[in-house]
Amino acid sequence: MKNLHVFVLALLLSVSGLSVCYYKNSILHLPLSQEAHSPVWTVEAHVSYKAVKKSTKVKLMLPPKHPLGFDILDENFISGHHGLGIEKKNRQRIAQWTLRRPKGMQNLYYRLQLIPTEQSHEDNQPVSFPKKKQFSGLMQTAVESVLSDVRSKSADIKSFTHELLVKLNEKTPDDTVKLLKKGTTNSVAWVQRVIDILQGARIPARQVNILRLKDNLTHGQLTPWLEVHNGTSWMAFDPYSAHEGYPKNTLVWSIGTTPILSVKNSKHQKVDFSAYQQFQDKSMIALRKAQDNHSWALEFSLFNLPIQTQNVYRVLLMIPLGCVLMVFFRNLIGVKSFGTFMPILIALAFRETQLVWGIALFSLIIALGLLIRFYLEYLHLLLVPRLTSVLIIVIILMLVISLFSHKLGVERGLSIALFPMVILAMTIERMSLVWEEKGPIDAIQQCVGTLFLASCAYYVMNIPDLQYLIFVFPELLLVLLAITLVMGRYTGYRLVELWRFRALLKSPD
């Protein structure tokens, strides 16, 4: 019954820890690896205009709050002396700057940071089929001829739009297509002409203005694109090549034919777009998004602590992992060592001295201290004065080794000052007692076992991915606790005992 209680408790702890970890990873998108990076696009719209003496009002169309294929990580405005307001019309947002007495050239900036996302933000507003477009004279005849030809080669709205664009963009167009293309001197006029032709077939269509994101983009401009509605959702088409969808790294800036920029009482107004790409840690991006969404998990995140405190916990949170490893080696394998947590504290010292130098300096201090400890035995001191004497001797030995190392130019020897002096003193005392009670072989075995456990803990506690995982997902400590509880109920033979009694396992033959 007791075993069942422990196993149920361990299961509850594991499920709790893993559930919170799953929530952070799947919902908040905190990565499980510190090497996970995500591209971040920084896009800037630069508005410039020359003001006249009258007050001015500047309107700039902004991307939707949830642009297709992206999430807005951050956005800000550089407005100078202008007043700023944000208007919302359906999914479209409009920035409005106002200034009462402008003088000379004025510059305004809108900057936003975008991260790619797999989530789609659909426009679910109801769409009605437009009335049939009526053209005049020969244009009406040309439209009906092209629509009739395309209709015979298509099966639905998607294939109809594709065939129409292919027909209109033939390299050697016939007279009918030439007539339809007449007057379309720019891409905006061409997209509007295609929309009018589609309206003749009562197909909902609209113009979408996109910005093609390129690294180190300067003086970029928006490109008109075509979208048609198939009764369920909007589909994008290249108005020239008839390819479906948007190019890679495309930001949908606005929808419709409304001018991107309008400035009242000014001249020489224009807007330029710039963009560049960089890569950021996914964990930082996820935390910023969670902060914007006011997630409860962020309120208990270690990232809210001061940086100095965070650095302390990056070390402390690895101690339970080293302790679980020590429990495994001692309870299941049977490795002997001095003290319960002494190997873990020695492993922490190895973080500063490095492993090879740490083992060498540790062995030197223990050997010298053990010789002096044997001498103190002849003095017949009481326990507390003896331990104090050993501690003072350890400090003197550390000081002497540091001075000699500095004189010899071996700067790594100075790191001996980072060893826990109390732990060294207790190790010397324990080793001397084991030496007297069980002999030198057992004492050396336990010393070697201590160094072995400390070395294993050092390697595990210094794995960068594990350090990141425990720090970002501290709830995994509940899983480590569950593993410790389960191992704590093991009462069978240790691995070294099976080797010790291997003769009993042999058959009589």
Short mmCIF file of C-alpha atoms in Angstrom, two decimals:
data_model
loop_
_atom_site.label_atom_id
_atom_site.label_comp_id
_atom_site.label_asym_id
_atom_site.label_seq_id
_atom_site.Cartn_x
_atom_site.Cartn_y
_atom_site.Cartn_z
CA MET A 1 0.00 0.00 0.00
CA LYS A 2 2.90 2.35 0.80
CA ASN A 3 4.47 1.67 -2.59
CA LEU A 4 1.17 2.44 -4.30
CA HIS A 5 0.93 5.74 -2.43
CA VAL A 6 4.42 6.75 -3.54
CA PHE A 7 3.82 5.72 -7.14
CA VAL A 8 0.52 7.64 -7.31
CA LEU A 9 2.19 10.72 -5.81
CA ALA A 10 5.06 10.43 -8.30
CA LEU A 11 2.58 10.11 -11.15
CA LEU A 12 0.67 13.23 -10.05
CA LEU A 13 3.89 15.21 -9.76
CA SER A 14 5.06 14.08 -13.19
CA VAL A 15 1.72 14.87 -14.85
CA SER A 16 1.61 18.31 -13.21
CA GLY A 17 5.13 19.23 -14.28
CA LEU A 18 4.79 17.89 -17.81
CA SER A 19 1.38 19.55 -18.27
CA VAL A 20 2.73 23.00 -17.46
CA CYS A 21 5.73 22.30 -19.69
CA TYR A 22 3.42 21.26 -22.54
CA TYR A 23 1.33 24.42 -22.10
CA LYS A 24 4.39 26.65 -22.30
CA ASN A 25 5.72 24.82 -25.36
CA SER A 26 2.53 24.36 -27.38
CA ILE A 27 0.49 27.43 -26.37
CA LEU A 28 3.12 30.03 -25.50
CA HIS A 29 5.57 28.56 -28.05
CA LEU A 30 8.53 28.51 -25.68
CA PRO A 31 11.12 26.32 -27.46
CA LEU A 32 12.64 23.25 -25.82
CA SER A 33 16.10 24.12 -27.14
CA GLN A 34 18.06 27.31 -26.59
CA GLU A 35 19.40 27.14 -30.14
CA ALA A 36 15.91 27.67 -31.59
CA HIS A 37 15.81 31.00 -33.38
CA SER A 38 13.14 32.68 -35.45
CA PRO A 39 13.47 35.29 -38.20
CA VAL A 40 12.24 38.73 -37.19
CA TRP A 41 11.42 41.30 -39.85
CA THR A 42 11.72 44.97 -39.04
CA VAL A 43 9.66 47.05 -41.48
CA GLU A 44 9.63 50.83 -41.61
CA ALA A 45 7.38 53.22 -43.53
CA HIS A 46 8.89 56.68 -44.05
CA VAL A 47 6.43 59.45 -44.84
CA SER A 48 7.78 62.75 -46.10
CA TYR A 49 5.97 65.84 -47.33
CA LYS A 50 6.52 69.55 -47.80
CA ALA A 51 4.07 71.54 -45.78
CA VAL A 52 2.36 74.77 -46.75
CA LYS A 53 1.37 77.43 -44.24
CA LYS A 54 -1.97 75.80 -43.47
CA SER A 55 -2.50 73.03 -40.92
CA THR A 56 -1.91 69.54 -42.25
CA LYS A 57 -3.52 66.17 -41.72
CA VAL A 58 -1.61 63.02 -42.75
CA LYS A 59 -3.30 59.64 -43.13
CA LEU A 60 -1.31 56.43 -43.62
CA MET A 61 -2.88 53.02 -44.09
CA LEU A 62 -1.43 50.49 -41.62
CA PRO A 63 -1.30 46.68 -41.82
CA PRO A 64 -4.04 44.73 -40.04
CA LYS A 65 -3.50 43.89 -36.37
CA HIS A 66 -3.11 40.26 -37.44
CA PRO A 67 -1.55 40.32 -40.93
CA LEU A 68 -1.70 37.14 -42.98
CA GLY A 69 1.24 34.84 -42.17
CA PHE A 70 2.71 37.12 -39.48
CA ASP A 71 2.30 38.21 -35.89
CA ILE A 72 3.14 41.79 -34.94
CA LEU A 73 5.74 41.64 -32.20
CA ASP A 74 6.09 45.37 -31.71
CA GLU A 75 5.20 48.63 -33.44
CA ASN A 76 5.96 52.28 -32.76
CA PHE A 77 5.63 55.71 -34.32
CA ILE A 78 8.11 58.57 -34.63
CA SER A 79 5.84 61.59 -34.93
CA GLY A 80 7.99 64.61 -34.06
CA HIS A 81 5.70 67.51 -33.13
CA HIS A 82 2.65 65.93 -34.79
CA GLY A 83 -0.36 64.69 -32.93
CA LEU A 84 -1.13 61.00 -33.50
CA GLY A 85 -4.35 59.01 -33.59
CA ILE A 86 -5.28 55.52 -34.80
CA GLU A 87 -8.56 54.88 -36.63
CA LYS A 88 -10.03 51.44 -37.30
CA LYS A 89 -12.24 50.50 -40.23
CA ASN A 90 -13.06 46.79 -40.26
CA ARG A 91 -9.66 45.02 -40.36
CA GLN A 92 -7.90 48.11 -41.71
CA ARG A 93 -6.13 50.59 -39.45
CA ILE A 94 -5.25 54.19 -40.33
CA ALA A 95 -2.63 56.35 -38.62
CA GLN A 96 -3.54 60.03 -38.58
CA TRP A 97 -0.96 62.74 -37.84
CA THR A 98 -1.97 66.38 -37.42
CA LEU A 99 0.05 69.57 -37.12
CA ARG A 100 -1.29 73.11 -36.90
CA ARG A 101 1.68 75.19 -38.14
CA PRO A 102 4.04 73.02 -40.17
CA LYS A 103 7.20 74.49 -41.73
CA GLY A 104 9.25 73.01 -44.54
CA MET A 105 9.86 69.30 -45.09
CA GLN A 106 8.34 66.96 -42.52
CA ASN A 107 9.28 63.33 -41.84
CA LEU A 108 7.16 60.72 -40.10
CA TYR A 109 8.00 57.08 -39.39
CA TYR A 110 6.04 53.96 -38.63
CA ARG A 111 8.03 50.89 -37.61
CA LEU A 112 6.90 47.37 -36.77
CA GLN A 113 8.52 44.02 -36.00
CA LEU A 114 7.02 40.87 -37.50
CA ILE A 115 7.57 37.18 -36.86
CA PRO A 116 6.32 34.46 -39.24
CA THR A 117 3.50 32.31 -37.94
CA GLU A 118 1.68 29.25 -39.19
CA GLN A 119 -1.62 30.53 -37.84
CA SER A 120 -3.88 31.99 -40.51
CA HIS A 121 -5.98 35.06 -39.79
CA GLU A 122 -8.88 34.73 -42.18
CA ASP A 123 -11.16 37.56 -43.23
CA ASN A 124 -14.52 36.11 -42.21
CA GLN A 125 -16.65 39.07 -43.20
CA PRO A 126 -19.59 38.10 -45.40
CA VAL A 127 -19.09 38.63 -49.12
CA SER A 128 -21.90 39.26 -51.58
CA PHE A 129 -21.72 38.53 -55.30
CA PRO A 130 -21.38 41.79 -57.23
CA LYS A 131 -23.76 42.96 -59.89
CA LYS A 132 -22.75 42.20 -63.43
CA LYS A 133 -20.40 44.86 -64.76
CA GLN A 134 -21.64 46.62 -67.88
CA PHE A 135 -19.11 48.03 -70.36
CA SER A 136 -19.66 50.32 -73.29
CA GLY A 137 -19.43 49.54 -76.99
CA LEU A 138 -16.72 47.16 -78.20
CA MET A 139 -15.39 46.73 -74.65
CA GLN A 140 -18.57 44.89 -73.61
CA THR A 141 -18.30 42.59 -76.62
CA ALA A 142 -14.62 41.88 -75.84
CA VAL A 143 -15.37 41.09 -72.21
CA GLU A 144 -18.20 38.72 -73.07
CA SER A 145 -16.02 36.98 -75.66
CA VAL A 146 -13.15 36.44 -73.20
CA LEU A 147 -15.47 35.33 -70.39
CA SER A 148 -17.22 32.86 -72.67
CA ASP A 149 -13.91 31.39 -73.80
CA VAL A 150 -12.58 31.13 -70.22
CA ARG A 151 -15.84 29.67 -68.88
CA SER A 152 -15.61 26.74 -71.30
CA LYS A 153 -12.11 25.87 -70.01
CA SER A 154 -12.81 26.14 -66.26
CA ALA A 155 -14.75 24.25 -63.62
CA ASP A 156 -14.89 26.61 -60.63
CA ILE A 157 -13.93 30.10 -59.54
CA LYS A 158 -10.34 29.14 -58.91
CA SER A 159 -9.74 27.61 -62.33
CA PHE A 160 -11.81 30.39 -63.94
CA THR A 161 -9.58 33.09 -62.46
CA HIS A 162 -6.44 31.20 -63.45
CA GLU A 163 -7.56 30.72 -67.04
CA LEU A 164 -8.66 34.35 -67.30
CA LEU A 165 -5.26 35.65 -66.14
CA VAL A 166 -3.45 33.28 -68.49
CA LYS A 167 -5.62 34.50 -71.35
CA LEU A 168 -5.11 38.18 -70.54
CA ASN A 169 -1.34 37.82 -70.14
CA GLU A 170 -0.55 35.91 -73.33
CA LYS A 171 2.74 36.91 -74.95
CA THR A 172 1.02 37.25 -78.31
CA PRO A 173 -2.46 38.54 -77.43
CA ASP A 174 -5.23 38.73 -79.99
CA ASP A 175 -7.17 41.88 -80.80
CA THR A 176 -9.77 41.19 -78.13
CA VAL A 177 -7.17 41.02 -75.35
CA LYS A 178 -5.36 44.06 -76.74
CA LEU A 179 -8.60 46.01 -76.46
CA LEU A 180 -9.08 44.89 -72.83
CA LYS A 181 -5.52 45.87 -71.93
CA LYS A 182 -5.86 49.32 -73.46
CA GLY A 183 -5.36 52.10 -70.90
CA THR A 184 -3.77 49.89 -68.22
CA THR A 185 -0.45 51.71 -68.08
CA ASN A 186 0.40 50.65 -64.52
CA SER A 187 -0.17 47.71 -62.20
CA VAL A 188 -2.94 49.45 -60.24
CA ALA A 189 -4.94 50.09 -63.41
CA TRP A 190 -4.33 46.53 -64.60
CA VAL A 191 -5.57 44.94 -61.38
CA GLN A 192 -8.65 47.15 -61.45
CA ARG A 193 -9.30 46.11 -65.08
CA VAL A 194 -9.11 42.42 -64.11
CA ILE A 195 -11.51 43.07 -61.20
CA ASP A 196 -13.96 44.74 -63.58
CA ILE A 197 -13.79 41.80 -65.97
CA LEU A 198 -14.35 39.33 -63.10
CA GLN A 199 -17.28 41.45 -61.99
CA GLY A 200 -18.75 40.83 -65.43
CA ALA A 201 -18.84 37.18 -64.40
CA ARG A 202 -20.24 38.14 -60.97
CA ILE A 203 -17.11 36.91 -59.17
CA PRO A 204 -16.15 38.86 -55.99
CA ALA A 205 -12.66 40.28 -56.40
CA ARG A 206 -10.56 42.96 -54.72
CA GLN A 207 -7.18 44.61 -54.85
CA VAL A 208 -4.64 43.82 -52.12
CA ASN A 209 -1.52 45.91 -51.65
CA ILE A 210 1.48 43.84 -50.58
CA LEU A 211 5.06 44.57 -49.55
CA ARG A 212 7.63 41.97 -50.61
CA LEU A 213 10.02 41.65 -47.71
CA LYS A 214 13.70 41.45 -48.61
CA ASP A 215 16.70 41.78 -46.36
CA ASN A 216 18.19 45.30 -46.55
CA LEU A 217 15.23 46.54 -48.59
CA THR A 218 15.32 50.31 -49.21
CA HIS A 219 12.91 52.61 -51.06
CA GLY A 220 10.44 49.76 -51.46
CA GLN A 221 6.91 50.25 -52.76
CA LEU A 222 3.65 48.35 -52.40
CA THR A 223 2.62 45.99 -55.17
CA PRO A 224 -1.06 45.55 -56.15
CA TRP A 225 -2.24 41.93 -56.00
CA LEU A 226 -5.49 40.20 -56.84
CA GLU A 227 -7.82 38.28 -54.54
CA VAL A 228 -11.02 36.47 -55.51
CA HIS A 229 -13.61 34.86 -53.28
CA ASN A 230 -14.73 31.31 -53.99
CA GLY A 231 -17.74 31.43 -51.65
CA THR A 232 -15.71 30.21 -48.67
CA SER A 233 -12.45 32.14 -48.50
CA TRP A 234 -10.30 34.61 -50.38
CA MET A 235 -7.69 33.30 -52.83
CA ALA A 236 -4.70 35.32 -54.00
CA PHE A 237 -3.40 35.42 -57.59
CA ASP A 238 -0.48 37.12 -59.28
CA PRO A 239 -2.27 39.46 -61.72
CA TYR A 240 0.48 38.91 -64.33
CA SER A 241 1.72 35.32 -64.01
CA ALA A 242 -1.59 33.81 -62.77
CA HIS A 243 0.26 31.95 -59.99
CA GLU A 244 -1.91 31.26 -56.98
CA GLY A 245 -0.91 32.57 -53.55
CA TYR A 246 1.54 35.17 -52.36
CA PRO A 247 5.30 35.22 -52.86
CA LYS A 248 7.46 34.13 -49.94
CA ASN A 249 7.89 36.74 -47.17
CA THR A 250 4.97 38.89 -48.27
CA LEU A 251 3.25 41.35 -45.96
CA VAL A 252 -0.34 42.27 -46.83
CA TRP A 253 -0.35 45.97 -46.04
CA SER A 254 -3.83 47.07 -47.06
CA ILE A 255 -6.95 45.97 -48.91
CA GLY A 256 -8.82 48.01 -51.50
CA THR A 257 -8.05 50.94 -53.74
CA THR A 258 -7.89 53.60 -51.04
CA PRO A 259 -4.59 55.51 -51.37
CA ILE A 260 -1.94 54.35 -48.91
CA LEU A 261 -1.00 57.94 -48.10
CA SER A 262 -3.03 61.10 -48.15
CA VAL A 263 -1.79 64.49 -46.94
CA LYS A 264 -3.97 67.58 -46.68
CA ASN A 265 -2.46 70.98 -47.52
CA SER A 266 0.94 69.77 -48.69
CA LYS A 267 2.99 68.90 -51.76
CA HIS A 268 5.71 66.42 -52.71
CA GLN A 269 4.32 63.80 -50.34
CA LYS A 270 5.57 60.23 -50.63
CA VAL A 271 6.01 57.05 -48.60
CA ASP A 272 8.97 54.68 -48.84
CA PHE A 273 9.31 51.27 -47.25
CA SER A 274 12.44 49.69 -45.80
CA ALA A 275 12.97 46.26 -44.24
CA TYR A 276 15.69 44.07 -42.83
CA GLN A 277 15.79 40.62 -41.31
CA GLN A 278 17.44 39.40 -38.13
CA PHE A 279 17.20 36.30 -35.96
CA GLN A 280 16.17 36.31 -32.31
CA ASP A 281 15.87 33.71 -29.60
CA LYS A 282 12.44 32.07 -29.81
CA SER A 283 12.13 32.06 -26.02
CA MET A 284 12.46 35.86 -25.89
CA ILE A 285 9.92 36.22 -28.70
CA ALA A 286 7.47 33.89 -26.95
CA LEU A 287 7.85 35.78 -23.67
CA ARG A 288 7.12 39.10 -25.38
CA LYS A 289 4.02 37.65 -27.02
CA ALA A 290 2.87 36.11 -23.72
CA GLN A 291 3.38 39.47 -22.03
CA ASP A 292 1.18 41.16 -24.62
CA ASN A 293 -1.48 38.50 -24.07
CA HIS A 294 -1.18 38.80 -20.25
CA SER A 295 -0.55 35.08 -19.85
CA TRP A 296 -0.68 33.76 -16.28
CA ALA A 297 2.42 31.64 -16.89
CA LEU A 298 4.47 34.78 -17.49
CA GLU A 299 3.63 36.10 -14.02
CA PHE A 300 5.61 33.21 -12.50
CA SER A 301 8.44 33.21 -15.02
CA LEU A 302 12.02 33.43 -13.78
CA PHE A 303 12.64 35.99 -16.52
CA ASN A 304 10.79 38.53 -14.34
CA LEU A 305 13.55 38.37 -11.72
CA PRO A 306 16.54 40.75 -11.78
CA ILE A 307 19.37 39.58 -14.03
CA GLN A 308 21.70 38.98 -11.09
CA THR A 309 19.12 36.78 -9.39
CA GLN A 310 18.46 34.94 -12.66
CA ASN A 311 22.15 34.07 -12.93
CA VAL A 312 22.09 32.65 -9.39
CA TYR A 313 19.11 30.44 -10.17
CA ARG A 314 20.68 29.22 -13.40
CA VAL A 315 23.21 27.50 -11.13
CA LEU A 316 20.93 26.53 -8.26
CA LEU A 317 18.33 24.88 -10.51
CA MET A 318 20.97 22.44 -11.77
CA ILE A 319 21.70 21.12 -8.26
CA PRO A 320 18.53 18.92 -8.15
CA LEU A 321 19.59 17.33 -11.44
CA GLY A 322 23.01 16.51 -10.01
CA CYS A 323 21.37 15.15 -6.84
CA VAL A 324 19.09 12.84 -8.84
CA LEU A 325 22.15 11.56 -10.71
CA MET A 326 23.89 10.94 -7.38
CA VAL A 327 20.85 9.04 -6.04
CA PHE A 328 20.95 6.82 -9.13
CA PHE A 329 24.64 6.00 -8.72
CA ARG A 330 24.46 5.43 -4.97
CA ASN A 331 21.15 3.57 -4.61
CA LEU A 332 21.05 1.62 -7.85
CA ILE A 333 24.70 1.28 -8.85
CA GLY A 334 26.24 1.25 -5.36
CA VAL A 335 29.02 3.86 -5.76
CA LYS A 336 30.41 4.88 -2.35
CA SER A 337 31.27 8.49 -1.55
CA PHE A 338 31.94 10.84 1.35
CA GLY A 339 28.88 12.65 2.60
CA THR A 340 25.43 12.92 1.07
CA PHE A 341 25.73 16.05 -1.04
CA MET A 342 29.48 16.55 -0.87
CA PRO A 343 30.05 15.42 -4.51
CA ILE A 344 27.51 17.99 -5.75
CA LEU A 345 29.22 20.83 -3.90
CA ILE A 346 32.57 19.73 -5.30
CA ALA A 347 31.01 19.65 -8.79
CA LEU A 348 29.92 23.28 -8.31
CA ALA A 349 33.54 24.17 -7.54
CA PHE A 350 34.62 22.35 -10.72
CA ARG A 351 32.46 24.81 -12.71
CA GLU A 352 35.03 27.52 -11.95
CA THR A 353 38.25 25.49 -11.93
CA GLN A 354 37.38 23.19 -14.88
CA LEU A 355 37.36 19.44 -14.40
CA VAL A 356 41.01 18.38 -14.85
CA TRP A 357 42.43 21.21 -12.77
CA GLY A 358 39.68 20.76 -10.20
CA ILE A 359 40.47 17.07 -9.70
CA ALA A 360 44.21 17.79 -9.47
CA LEU A 361 43.81 20.60 -6.93
CA PHE A 362 41.24 18.65 -4.94
CA SER A 363 43.50 15.60 -4.74
CA LEU A 364 46.48 17.73 -3.71
CA ILE A 365 44.58 19.46 -0.89
CA ILE A 366 43.13 16.16 0.36
CA ALA A 367 46.53 14.41 0.31
CA LEU A 368 48.34 17.20 2.17
CA GLY A 369 45.48 17.71 4.58
CA LEU A 370 45.27 13.99 5.30
CA LEU A 371 48.97 13.87 6.28
CA ILE A 372 48.53 16.75 8.70
CA ARG A 373 45.31 15.18 10.01
CA PHE A 374 47.22 12.01 10.94
CA TYR A 375 49.65 14.16 12.89
CA LEU A 376 46.77 15.85 14.75
CA GLU A 377 45.59 12.39 15.82
CA TYR A 378 48.63 12.11 18.07
CA LEU A 379 47.64 15.33 19.86
CA HIS A 380 44.36 13.73 21.08
CA LEU A 381 42.25 16.83 20.41
CA LEU A 382 38.52 17.03 21.00
CA LEU A 383 36.18 16.91 17.98
CA VAL A 384 35.38 20.59 17.54
CA PRO A 385 38.97 21.86 18.09
CA ARG A 386 40.20 19.15 15.71
CA LEU A 387 37.78 20.16 12.97
CA THR A 388 38.69 23.81 13.48
CA SER A 389 42.36 22.94 13.19
CA VAL A 390 41.74 21.02 9.98
CA LEU A 391 39.76 23.96 8.55
CA ILE A 392 42.59 26.40 9.36
CA ILE A 393 45.13 24.03 7.81
CA VAL A 394 43.02 23.75 4.64
CA ILE A 395 42.90 27.54 4.30
CA ILE A 396 46.67 27.75 4.81
CA LEU A 397 47.24 25.06 2.16
CA MET A 398 44.95 26.87 -0.29
CA LEU A 399 46.83 30.11 0.33
CA VAL A 400 50.24 28.46 -0.15
CA ILE A 401 49.16 26.74 -3.39
CA SER A 402 47.75 30.01 -4.75
CA LEU A 403 50.98 31.88 -3.99
CA PHE A 404 53.19 29.23 -5.58
CA SER A 405 50.90 29.00 -8.62
CA HIS A 406 51.07 32.75 -9.12
CA LYS A 407 54.87 32.73 -8.84
CA LEU A 408 55.12 29.89 -11.37
CA GLY A 409 52.75 31.65 -13.75
CA VAL A 410 50.07 28.94 -13.48
CA GLU A 411 47.04 31.21 -13.14
CA ARG A 412 44.62 28.27 -13.08
CA GLY A 413 46.02 27.33 -9.66
CA LEU A 414 44.51 30.53 -8.26
CA SER A 415 41.06 29.04 -8.75
CA ILE A 416 41.65 26.78 -5.76
CA ALA A 417 40.25 29.65 -3.68
CA LEU A 418 36.83 28.80 -5.17
CA PHE A 419 36.74 25.40 -3.47
CA PRO A 420 34.33 25.14 -0.49
CA MET A 421 36.83 25.07 2.40
CA VAL A 422 34.37 23.56 4.87
CA ILE A 423 33.64 20.69 2.47
CA LEU A 424 37.38 20.06 2.05
CA ALA A 425 37.86 20.02 5.80
CA MET A 426 34.97 17.58 6.29
CA THR A 427 36.25 15.37 3.46
CA ILE A 428 39.67 15.16 5.12
CA GLU A 429 38.06 14.33 8.47
CA ARG A 430 35.76 11.66 7.00
CA MET A 431 38.57 10.10 4.97
CA SER A 432 40.83 9.88 8.02
CA LEU A 433 38.09 8.16 10.06
CA VAL A 434 37.39 5.65 7.27
CA TRP A 435 41.15 5.07 6.98
CA GLU A 436 41.38 4.23 10.67
CA GLU A 437 38.18 2.14 10.86
CA LYS A 438 38.13 0.24 7.54
CA GLY A 439 41.61 0.66 6.17
CA PRO A 440 43.22 2.67 3.36
CA ILE A 441 41.57 0.69 0.53
CA ASP A 442 38.02 1.65 1.56
CA ALA A 443 39.11 5.24 2.16
CA ILE A 444 40.67 5.53 -1.29
CA GLN A 445 37.63 3.85 -2.88
CA GLN A 446 35.26 6.36 -1.30
CA CYS A 447 37.52 9.24 -2.33
CA VAL A 448 37.61 7.97 -5.91
CA GLY A 449 33.81 7.46 -5.79
CA THR A 450 33.37 11.04 -4.59
CA LEU A 451 35.48 12.37 -7.47
CA PHE A 452 33.61 10.12 -9.92
CA LEU A 453 30.20 11.40 -8.78
CA ALA A 454 31.44 14.98 -8.78
CA SER A 455 32.78 14.56 -12.32
CA CYS A 456 29.51 13.05 -13.59
CA ALA A 457 27.49 15.80 -11.90
CA TYR A 458 29.84 18.41 -13.38
CA TYR A 459 29.27 17.14 -16.91
CA VAL A 460 25.49 16.88 -16.51
CA MET A 461 25.10 20.24 -14.75
CA ASN A 462 27.09 21.99 -17.49
CA ILE A 463 25.08 20.77 -20.49
CA PRO A 464 23.77 24.04 -22.00
CA ASP A 465 20.52 22.51 -23.27
CA LEU A 466 19.68 21.11 -19.82
CA GLN A 467 20.51 24.44 -18.17
CA TYR A 468 18.17 26.20 -20.56
CA LEU A 469 15.44 23.57 -20.18
CA ILE A 470 15.38 23.66 -16.37
CA PHE A 471 15.53 27.46 -16.24
CA VAL A 472 12.74 28.07 -18.77
CA PHE A 473 10.64 25.11 -17.54
CA PRO A 474 11.32 24.95 -13.76
CA GLU A 475 8.18 22.83 -13.37
CA LEU A 476 10.33 19.91 -14.57
CA LEU A 477 11.71 19.87 -11.02
CA LEU A 478 8.45 18.12 -10.10
CA VAL A 479 9.40 15.35 -12.52
CA LEU A 480 12.85 15.09 -10.90
CA LEU A 481 11.13 14.88 -7.51
CA ALA A 482 8.89 12.08 -8.80
CA ILE A 483 11.93 10.16 -10.10
CA THR A 484 13.64 10.59 -6.72
CA LEU A 485 10.57 9.26 -4.86
CA VAL A 486 10.41 6.19 -7.09
CA MET A 487 14.12 5.46 -6.70
CA GLY A 488 13.75 6.02 -2.95
CA ARG A 489 11.48 2.95 -2.74
CA TYR A 490 14.03 0.65 -4.37
CA THR A 491 15.34 -1.92 -1.86
CA GLY A 492 16.83 -4.49 -4.22
CA TYR A 493 20.43 -5.36 -4.92
CA ARG A 494 22.77 -2.72 -6.20
CA LEU A 495 24.75 -3.36 -9.35
CA VAL A 496 28.08 -3.66 -7.51
CA GLU A 497 26.53 -6.18 -5.13
CA LEU A 498 25.56 -8.36 -8.06
CA TRP A 499 29.20 -8.28 -9.09
CA ARG A 500 30.28 -8.99 -5.52
CA PHE A 501 28.05 -12.07 -5.23
CA ARG A 502 28.57 -13.19 -8.84
CA ALA A 503 29.82 -16.59 -7.60
CA LEU A 504 26.32 -17.36 -6.25
CA LEU A 505 24.84 -16.81 -9.71
CA LYS A 506 27.01 -19.46 -11.31
CA SER A 507 25.53 -22.95 -11.84
CA PRO A 508 26.95 -25.86 -9.76
CA ASP A 509 28.41 -27.37 -12.95
#
